[in-house]
Coordinates of C-alpha atoms and ligand atoms in Angstrom, one line a residue:
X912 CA 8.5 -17.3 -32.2
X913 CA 9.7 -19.8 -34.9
X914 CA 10.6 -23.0 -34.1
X915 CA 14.4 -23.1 -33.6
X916 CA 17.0 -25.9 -33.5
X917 CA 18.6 -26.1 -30.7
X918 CA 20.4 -29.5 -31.9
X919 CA 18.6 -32.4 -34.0
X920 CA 16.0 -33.4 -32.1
X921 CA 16.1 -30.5 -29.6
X922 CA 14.1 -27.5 -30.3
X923 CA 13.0 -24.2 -29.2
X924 CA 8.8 -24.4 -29.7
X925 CA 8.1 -20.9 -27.1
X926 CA 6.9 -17.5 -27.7
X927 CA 8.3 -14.2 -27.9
X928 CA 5.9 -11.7 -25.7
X929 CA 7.3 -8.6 -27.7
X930 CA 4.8 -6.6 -26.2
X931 CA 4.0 -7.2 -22.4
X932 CA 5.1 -4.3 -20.0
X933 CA 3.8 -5.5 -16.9
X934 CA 4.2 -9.1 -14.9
X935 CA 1.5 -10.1 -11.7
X936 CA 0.4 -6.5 -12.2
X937 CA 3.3 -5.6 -10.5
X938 CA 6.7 -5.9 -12.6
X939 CA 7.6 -3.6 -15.0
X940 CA 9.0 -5.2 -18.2
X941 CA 10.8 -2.7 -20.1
X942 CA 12.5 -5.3 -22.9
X943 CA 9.2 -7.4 -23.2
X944 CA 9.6 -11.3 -22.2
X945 CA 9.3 -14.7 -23.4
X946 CA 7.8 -17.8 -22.7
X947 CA 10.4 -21.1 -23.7
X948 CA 9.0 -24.4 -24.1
X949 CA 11.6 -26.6 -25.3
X950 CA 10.4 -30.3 -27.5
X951 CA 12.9 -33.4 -27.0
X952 CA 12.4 -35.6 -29.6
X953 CA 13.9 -39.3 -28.8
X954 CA 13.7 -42.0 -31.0
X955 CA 11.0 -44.0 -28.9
X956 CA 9.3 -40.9 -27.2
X957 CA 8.9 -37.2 -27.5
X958 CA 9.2 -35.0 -24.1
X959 CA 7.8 -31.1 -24.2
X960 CA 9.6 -29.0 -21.1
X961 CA 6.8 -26.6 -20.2
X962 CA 4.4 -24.6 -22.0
X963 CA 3.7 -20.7 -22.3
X964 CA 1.5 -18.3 -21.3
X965 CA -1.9 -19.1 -22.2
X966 CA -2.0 -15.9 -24.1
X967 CA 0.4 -17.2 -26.2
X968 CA -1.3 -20.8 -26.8
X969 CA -1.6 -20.5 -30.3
X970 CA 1.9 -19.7 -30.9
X971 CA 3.5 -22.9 -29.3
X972 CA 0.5 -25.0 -30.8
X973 CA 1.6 -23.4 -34.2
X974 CA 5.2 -24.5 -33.8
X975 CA 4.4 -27.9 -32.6
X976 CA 2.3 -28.4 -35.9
X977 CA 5.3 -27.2 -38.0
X978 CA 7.5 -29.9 -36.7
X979 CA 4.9 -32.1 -37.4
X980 CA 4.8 -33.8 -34.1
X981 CA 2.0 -36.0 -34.3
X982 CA 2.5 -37.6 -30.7
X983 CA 4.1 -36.1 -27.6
X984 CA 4.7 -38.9 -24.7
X985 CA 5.7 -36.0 -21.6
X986 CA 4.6 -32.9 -20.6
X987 CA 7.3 -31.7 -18.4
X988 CA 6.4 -28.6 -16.2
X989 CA 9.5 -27.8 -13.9
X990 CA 7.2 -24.9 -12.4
X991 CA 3.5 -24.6 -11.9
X992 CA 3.2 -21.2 -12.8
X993 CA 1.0 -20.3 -15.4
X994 CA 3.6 -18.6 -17.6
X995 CA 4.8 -21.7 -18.1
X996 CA 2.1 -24.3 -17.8
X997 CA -0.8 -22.1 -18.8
X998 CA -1.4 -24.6 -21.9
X999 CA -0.6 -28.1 -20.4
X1000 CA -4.8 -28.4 -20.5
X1001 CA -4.6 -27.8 -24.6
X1002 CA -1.4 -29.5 -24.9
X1003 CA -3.3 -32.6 -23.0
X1004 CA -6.4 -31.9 -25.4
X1005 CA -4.5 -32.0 -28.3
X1006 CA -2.6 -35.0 -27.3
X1007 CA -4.3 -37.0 -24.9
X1008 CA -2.0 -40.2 -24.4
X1009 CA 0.3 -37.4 -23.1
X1010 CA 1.7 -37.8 -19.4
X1011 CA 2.2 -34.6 -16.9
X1012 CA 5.6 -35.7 -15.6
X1013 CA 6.6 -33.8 -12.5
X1014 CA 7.0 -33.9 -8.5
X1015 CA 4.6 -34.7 -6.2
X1016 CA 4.2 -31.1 -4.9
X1017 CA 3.8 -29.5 -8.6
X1018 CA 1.4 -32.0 -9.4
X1019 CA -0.4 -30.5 -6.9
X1020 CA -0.2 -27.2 -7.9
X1021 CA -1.3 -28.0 -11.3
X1022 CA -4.5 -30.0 -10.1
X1023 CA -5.3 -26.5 -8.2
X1024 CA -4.7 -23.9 -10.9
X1025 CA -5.4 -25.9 -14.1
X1026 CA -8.0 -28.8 -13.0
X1027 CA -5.6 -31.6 -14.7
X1028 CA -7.0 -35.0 -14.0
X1029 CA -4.9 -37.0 -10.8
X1030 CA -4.9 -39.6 -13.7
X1031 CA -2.8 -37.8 -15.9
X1032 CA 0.3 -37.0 -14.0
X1033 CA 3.5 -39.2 -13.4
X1034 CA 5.3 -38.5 -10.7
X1035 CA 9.2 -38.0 -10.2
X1036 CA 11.5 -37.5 -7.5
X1037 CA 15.2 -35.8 -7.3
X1038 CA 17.5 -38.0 -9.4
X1039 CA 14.4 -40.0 -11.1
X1040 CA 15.4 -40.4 -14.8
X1041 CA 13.0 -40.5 -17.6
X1042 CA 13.9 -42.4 -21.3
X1043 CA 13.3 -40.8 -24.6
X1044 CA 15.4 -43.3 -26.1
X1045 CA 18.4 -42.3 -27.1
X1046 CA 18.1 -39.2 -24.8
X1047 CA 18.1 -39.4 -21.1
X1048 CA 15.9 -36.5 -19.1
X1049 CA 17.0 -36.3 -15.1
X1050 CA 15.4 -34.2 -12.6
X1051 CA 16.8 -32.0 -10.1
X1052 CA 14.2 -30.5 -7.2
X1053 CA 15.6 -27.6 -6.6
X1054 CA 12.0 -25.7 -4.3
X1055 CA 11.7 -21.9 -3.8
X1056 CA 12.9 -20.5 -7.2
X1057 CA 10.9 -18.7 -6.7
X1058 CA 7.9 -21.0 -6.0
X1059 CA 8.0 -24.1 -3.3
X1060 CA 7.5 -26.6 -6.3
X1061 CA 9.9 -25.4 -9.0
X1062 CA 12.7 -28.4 -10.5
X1063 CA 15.0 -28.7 -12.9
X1064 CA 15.2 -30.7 -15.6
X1065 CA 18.8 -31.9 -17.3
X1066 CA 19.5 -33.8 -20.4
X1067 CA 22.4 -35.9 -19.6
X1068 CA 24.0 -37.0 -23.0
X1069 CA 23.6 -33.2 -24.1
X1070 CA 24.7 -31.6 -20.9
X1071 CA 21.5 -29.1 -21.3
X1072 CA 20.1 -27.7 -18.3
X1073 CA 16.1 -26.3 -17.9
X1074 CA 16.2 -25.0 -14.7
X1075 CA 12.7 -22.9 -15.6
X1076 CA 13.1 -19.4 -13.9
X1077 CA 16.4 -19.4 -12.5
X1078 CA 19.1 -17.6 -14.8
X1079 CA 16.4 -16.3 -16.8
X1080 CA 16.0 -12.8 -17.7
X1081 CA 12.9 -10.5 -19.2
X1082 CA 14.1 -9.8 -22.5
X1083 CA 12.0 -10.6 -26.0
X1084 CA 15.1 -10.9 -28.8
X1085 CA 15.5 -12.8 -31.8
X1086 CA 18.3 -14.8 -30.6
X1087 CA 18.2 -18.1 -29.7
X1088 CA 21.1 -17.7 -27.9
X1089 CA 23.2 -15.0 -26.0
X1090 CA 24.5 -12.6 -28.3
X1091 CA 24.5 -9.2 -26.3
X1092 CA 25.9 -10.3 -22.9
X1093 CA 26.0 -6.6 -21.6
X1094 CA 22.0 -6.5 -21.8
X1095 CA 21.7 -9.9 -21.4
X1096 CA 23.4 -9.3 -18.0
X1097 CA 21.2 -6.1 -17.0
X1098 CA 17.7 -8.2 -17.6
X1099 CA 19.2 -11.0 -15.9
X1100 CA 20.4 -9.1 -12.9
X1101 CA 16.2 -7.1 -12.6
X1102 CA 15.2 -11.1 -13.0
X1103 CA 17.3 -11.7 -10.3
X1104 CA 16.5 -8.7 -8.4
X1105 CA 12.4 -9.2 -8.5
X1106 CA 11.9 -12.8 -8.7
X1107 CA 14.8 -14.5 -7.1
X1108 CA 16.9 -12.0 -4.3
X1109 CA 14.1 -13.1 -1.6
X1110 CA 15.5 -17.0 -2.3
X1111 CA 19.2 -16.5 -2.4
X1112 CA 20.1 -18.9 0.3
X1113 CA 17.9 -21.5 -1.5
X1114 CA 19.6 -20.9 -4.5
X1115 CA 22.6 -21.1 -3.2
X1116 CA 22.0 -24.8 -2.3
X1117 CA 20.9 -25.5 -5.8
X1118 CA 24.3 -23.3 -7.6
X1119 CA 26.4 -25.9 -5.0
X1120 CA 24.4 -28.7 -6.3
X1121 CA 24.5 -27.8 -9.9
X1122 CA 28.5 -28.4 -9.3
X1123 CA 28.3 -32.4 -9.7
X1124 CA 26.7 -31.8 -13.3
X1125 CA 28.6 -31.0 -16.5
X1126 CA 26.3 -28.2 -18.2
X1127 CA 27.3 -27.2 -21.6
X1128 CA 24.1 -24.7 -22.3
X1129 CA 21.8 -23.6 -19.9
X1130 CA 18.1 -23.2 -21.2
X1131 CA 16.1 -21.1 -19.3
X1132 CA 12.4 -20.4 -19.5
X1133 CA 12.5 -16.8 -20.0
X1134 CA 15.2 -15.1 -22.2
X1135 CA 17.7 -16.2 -24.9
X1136 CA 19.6 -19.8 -24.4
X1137 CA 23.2 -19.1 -22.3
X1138 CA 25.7 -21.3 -24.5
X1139 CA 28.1 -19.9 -22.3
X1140 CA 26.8 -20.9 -19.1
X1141 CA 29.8 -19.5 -16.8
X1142 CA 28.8 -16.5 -17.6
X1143 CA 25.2 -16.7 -15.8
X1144 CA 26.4 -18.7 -13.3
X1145 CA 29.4 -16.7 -12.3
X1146 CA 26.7 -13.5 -12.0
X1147 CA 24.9 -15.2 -10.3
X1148 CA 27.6 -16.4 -7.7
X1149 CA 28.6 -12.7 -7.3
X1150 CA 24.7 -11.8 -6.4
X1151 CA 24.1 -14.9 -4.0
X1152 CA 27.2 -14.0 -2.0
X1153 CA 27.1 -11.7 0.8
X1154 CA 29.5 -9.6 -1.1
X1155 CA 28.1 -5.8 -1.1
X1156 CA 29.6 -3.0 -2.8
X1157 CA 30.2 0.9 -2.0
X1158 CA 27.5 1.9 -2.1
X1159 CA 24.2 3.9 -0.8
X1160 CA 20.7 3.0 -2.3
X1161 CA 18.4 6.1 -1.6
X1162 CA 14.8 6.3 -2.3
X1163 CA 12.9 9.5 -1.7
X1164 CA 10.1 11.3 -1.7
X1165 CA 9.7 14.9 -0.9
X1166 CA 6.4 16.6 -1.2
X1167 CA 7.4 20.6 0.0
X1168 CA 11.4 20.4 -0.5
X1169 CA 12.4 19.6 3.0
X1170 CA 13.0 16.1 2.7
X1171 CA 14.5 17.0 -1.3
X1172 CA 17.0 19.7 0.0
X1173 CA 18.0 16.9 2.7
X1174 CA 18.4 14.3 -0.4
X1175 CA 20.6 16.5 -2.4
X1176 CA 22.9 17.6 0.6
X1177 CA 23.0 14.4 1.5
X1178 CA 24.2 12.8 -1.9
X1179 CA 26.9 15.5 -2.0
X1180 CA 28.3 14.5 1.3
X1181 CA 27.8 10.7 0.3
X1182 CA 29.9 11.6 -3.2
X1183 CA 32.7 13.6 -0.9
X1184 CA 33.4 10.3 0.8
X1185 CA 33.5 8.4 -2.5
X1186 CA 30.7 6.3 -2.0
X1187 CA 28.4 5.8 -4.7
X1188 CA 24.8 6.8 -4.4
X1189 CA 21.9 5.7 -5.9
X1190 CA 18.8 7.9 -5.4
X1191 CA 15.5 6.7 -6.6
X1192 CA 12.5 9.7 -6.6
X1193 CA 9.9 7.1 -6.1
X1194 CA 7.1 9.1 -7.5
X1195 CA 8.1 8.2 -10.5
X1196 CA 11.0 5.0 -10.6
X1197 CA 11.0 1.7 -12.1
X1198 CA 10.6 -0.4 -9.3
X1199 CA 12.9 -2.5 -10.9
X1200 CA 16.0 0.1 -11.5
X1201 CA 15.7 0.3 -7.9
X1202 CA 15.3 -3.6 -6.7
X1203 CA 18.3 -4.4 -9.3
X1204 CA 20.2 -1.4 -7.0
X1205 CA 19.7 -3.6 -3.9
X1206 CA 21.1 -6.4 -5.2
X1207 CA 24.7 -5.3 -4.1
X1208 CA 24.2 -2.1 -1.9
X1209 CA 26.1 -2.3 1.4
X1210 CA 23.5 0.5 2.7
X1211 CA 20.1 1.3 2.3
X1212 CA 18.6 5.0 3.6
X1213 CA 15.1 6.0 3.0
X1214 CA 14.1 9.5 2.5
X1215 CA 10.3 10.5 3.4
X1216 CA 8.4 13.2 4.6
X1217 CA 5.6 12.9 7.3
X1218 CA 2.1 12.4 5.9
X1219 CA -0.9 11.8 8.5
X1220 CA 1.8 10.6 11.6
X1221 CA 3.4 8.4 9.4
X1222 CA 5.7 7.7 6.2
X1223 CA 4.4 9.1 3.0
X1224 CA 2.7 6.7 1.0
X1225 CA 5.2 6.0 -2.0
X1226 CA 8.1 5.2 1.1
X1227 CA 5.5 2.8 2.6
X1228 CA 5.5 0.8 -0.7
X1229 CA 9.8 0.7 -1.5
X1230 CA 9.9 -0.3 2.0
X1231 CA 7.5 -3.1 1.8
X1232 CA 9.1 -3.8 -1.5
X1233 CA 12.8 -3.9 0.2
X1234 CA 11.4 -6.1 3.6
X1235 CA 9.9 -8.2 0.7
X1236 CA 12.8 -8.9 -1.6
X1237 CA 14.9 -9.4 1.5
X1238 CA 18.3 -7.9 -0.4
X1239 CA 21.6 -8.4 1.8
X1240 CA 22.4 -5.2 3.0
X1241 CA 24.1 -4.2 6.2
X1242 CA 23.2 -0.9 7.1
X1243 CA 19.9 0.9 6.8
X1244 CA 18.4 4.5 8.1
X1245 CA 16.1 6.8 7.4
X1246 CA 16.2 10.9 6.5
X1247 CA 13.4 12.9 6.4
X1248 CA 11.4 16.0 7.6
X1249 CA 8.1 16.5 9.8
X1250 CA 5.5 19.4 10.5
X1251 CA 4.4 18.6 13.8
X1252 CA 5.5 15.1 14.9
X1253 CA 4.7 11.8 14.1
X1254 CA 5.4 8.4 14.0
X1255 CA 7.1 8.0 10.9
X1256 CA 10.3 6.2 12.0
X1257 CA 8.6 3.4 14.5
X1258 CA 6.1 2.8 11.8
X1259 CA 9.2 2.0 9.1
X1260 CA 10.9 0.3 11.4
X1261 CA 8.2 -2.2 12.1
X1262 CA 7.9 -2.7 8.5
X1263 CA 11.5 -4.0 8.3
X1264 CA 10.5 -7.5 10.1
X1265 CA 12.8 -9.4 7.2
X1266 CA 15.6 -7.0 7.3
X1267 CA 18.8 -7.9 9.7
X1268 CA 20.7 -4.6 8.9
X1269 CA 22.1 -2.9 10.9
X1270 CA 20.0 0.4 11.7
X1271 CA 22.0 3.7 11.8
X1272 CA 21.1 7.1 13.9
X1273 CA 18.5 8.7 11.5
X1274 CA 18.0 12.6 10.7
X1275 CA 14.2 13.2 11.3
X1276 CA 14.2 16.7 11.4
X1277 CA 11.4 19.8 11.9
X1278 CA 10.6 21.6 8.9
X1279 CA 13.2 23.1 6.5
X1280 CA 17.0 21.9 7.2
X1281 CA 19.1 23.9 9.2
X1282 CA 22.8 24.2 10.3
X1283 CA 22.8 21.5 12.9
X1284 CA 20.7 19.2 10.4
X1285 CA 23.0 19.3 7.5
X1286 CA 25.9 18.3 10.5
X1287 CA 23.6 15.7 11.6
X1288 CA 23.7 14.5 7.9
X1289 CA 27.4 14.6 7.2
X1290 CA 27.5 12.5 10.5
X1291 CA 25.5 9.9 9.1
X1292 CA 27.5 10.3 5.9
X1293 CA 30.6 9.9 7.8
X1294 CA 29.3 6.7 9.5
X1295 CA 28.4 5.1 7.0
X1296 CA 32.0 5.6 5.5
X1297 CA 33.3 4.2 8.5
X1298 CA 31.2 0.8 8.6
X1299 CA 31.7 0.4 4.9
X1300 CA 35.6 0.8 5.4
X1301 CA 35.1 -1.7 8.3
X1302 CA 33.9 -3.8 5.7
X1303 CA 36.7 -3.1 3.1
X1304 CA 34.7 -2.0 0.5
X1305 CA 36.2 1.3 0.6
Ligands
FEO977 FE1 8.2 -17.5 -15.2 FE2 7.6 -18.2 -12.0 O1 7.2 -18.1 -13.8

């Protein structure tokens, strides 16, 4: 990425990963990412706010030496991940009267995963202000987004907020800024879904907190810049709350067309009652598409066959993905078909240790559906209705 102007003396210096499909191995990222490092120059002292990726080192080190910044004073890492602090060591190398100005616990993150000196490091607390000289830098620790070290970092005089990871979103684009808020808001909400749904209380706290600061642009460490920032923040408030919607997430898997002719009943009955499904064949979803479903379902139910006494494999992982990601649905249950017996339902069940939805009558049935199964489904069908018009989201 080119070095961008954000204002004078305040410039984009990250990198655009056009390329990168994956994240911890784990994430799918369909729209690429990027990695924003953000240079305040003041008029006694220059301030960098994080790094990038180390595979991108070259790229901020490139931009850095096209502003021709011959001295930077702070290193400010808000987060110790490596995305974003991967290159604090050649940052430090390249400009060794620099300080590593961050809280006490990041510090010592960043001794553990990067080896920085003690020596280098300035410490700062919540509210601790920093000088650039005409520019003032404040802090804000805000832990668990989605690490227990992550801060924020907000330039007063410009009303700029670097809150890192929060409000960011997966998504390489040209634009410095939010130009497409339709997409924007979809690779927000997956950021959301994947990194941040498991810390929603947390982030609560920090949202309320943000209210005592005026904050005319929001600069995230991933995605484009929000110059709008009510609209980020006012998705955000809608995914915090413990508003859900009308709706049934249903992951499946079917392996001789029990558990499939159960699905597709069932999603007819669902759409009868108005509700709006989501199924997710999880042999071969986007883990993603389905965590950004949880973010506002009112009801989860889980459709698996019986392999070996328990679930099938591909339901074991969506539910360790959903006990993970801790989404704030009411109701869950579970559908699904078995040769012999089993114990797929208590083994789910005692998956589900970081769930507090309620758990509805499940249809485990023998074999192919028949008559009484298919009622046993519309009864399900019709009580999930009935707890989501409790909840007047009908
Ligand atoms: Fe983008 Fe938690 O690092």
């Amino acid at each position: 990425m080119t070095v961008k102007e954000i204002k004078k003396g305040i410039y984009s210096v990250g990198a655009i990963d056009w390329d990168r499909r994956l994240f911890d191995e784990l994430i799918p990222l369909p729209d690429g990412t990027s990695y924003n490092a953000y240079l305040i120059q003041g008029k006694s002292k220059t301030a960098l706010i994080d790094t990038v990726d180390p595979t991108k080192e070259s790229e901020l080190v490139n931009n850095l030496k096209e502003l021709g910044i011959k001295q930077i004073d702070y290193i400010i890492p808000n987060h110790a991940e490596q995305d974003h602090s991967g290159v604090i060591p050649k940052i430090l190398e390249l400009y060794p009267m620099a300080k590593v100005v961050t809280n006490p616990k990041c510090k010592e993150f960043l001794k553990d995963l990067l080896l920085i000196p003690d020596d280098k490091f300035q410490v700062v607390n919540d509210k601790d202000t920093l000088s650039v000289g005409e520019r003032t830098l404040e802090f804000i620790i805000a832990p668990w987004v989605h690490w227990p070290e992550t801060m924020f970092t907000y330039l007063k005089e410009d009303k700029i907020l670097f809150p890192c990871d929060l409000f960011g979103s997966h998504f390489a684009t040209s634009d410095l800024y939010v130009h497409n808020e339709a997409k924007v808001y979809e690779s927000a909400k997956r950021y959301y879904a994947e990194i941040m749904m498991p810390f929603r209380t947390n982030i609560q706290k920090h949202i309320e907190k943000l209210k005592n600061y005026q904050i005319d642009m929001i600069a995230s460490s991933h995605g484009p810049i929000y110059n709008n920032p009510e609209f980020i923040l006012n998705a955000y408030r809608d995914w915090i709350s413990d508003n859900v919607k009308n709706e049934v997430v249903l992951p499946y898997v079917s392996m001789h067309g029990s558990t499939k002719k159960m699905v597709d009943y069932f999603i007819d009955t669902l759409i009868k009652r108005n509700i709006t499904v989501k199924p997710f064949n999880l042999t071969r979803t986007d883990i993603g598409e389905l965590a950004i479903a949880l973010v506002d379902t009112a009801t989860v139910i889980l459709a698996t066959p019986t392999v070996l006494v328990g679930p099938h494999p591909s339901a074991v992982y969506a539910t360790y993905l959903l006990n993970a990601l801790r989404p704030k649905l009411k109701f869950i249950s579970v559908i699904g078909s078995y040769g012999w017996g089993g114990k797929m339902l208590e083994q789910i069940k005692g998956m589900l240790t970081n769930i507090k939805a309620e758990i509805l009558e499940p249809v485990i049935i023998k074999g192919h559906p028949k008559e009484n199964d298919y009622k046993a489904l519309d009864k399900l069908a019709e009580e999930i209705f009935n707890k989501h018009k409790g909840l007047k989201i009908t």
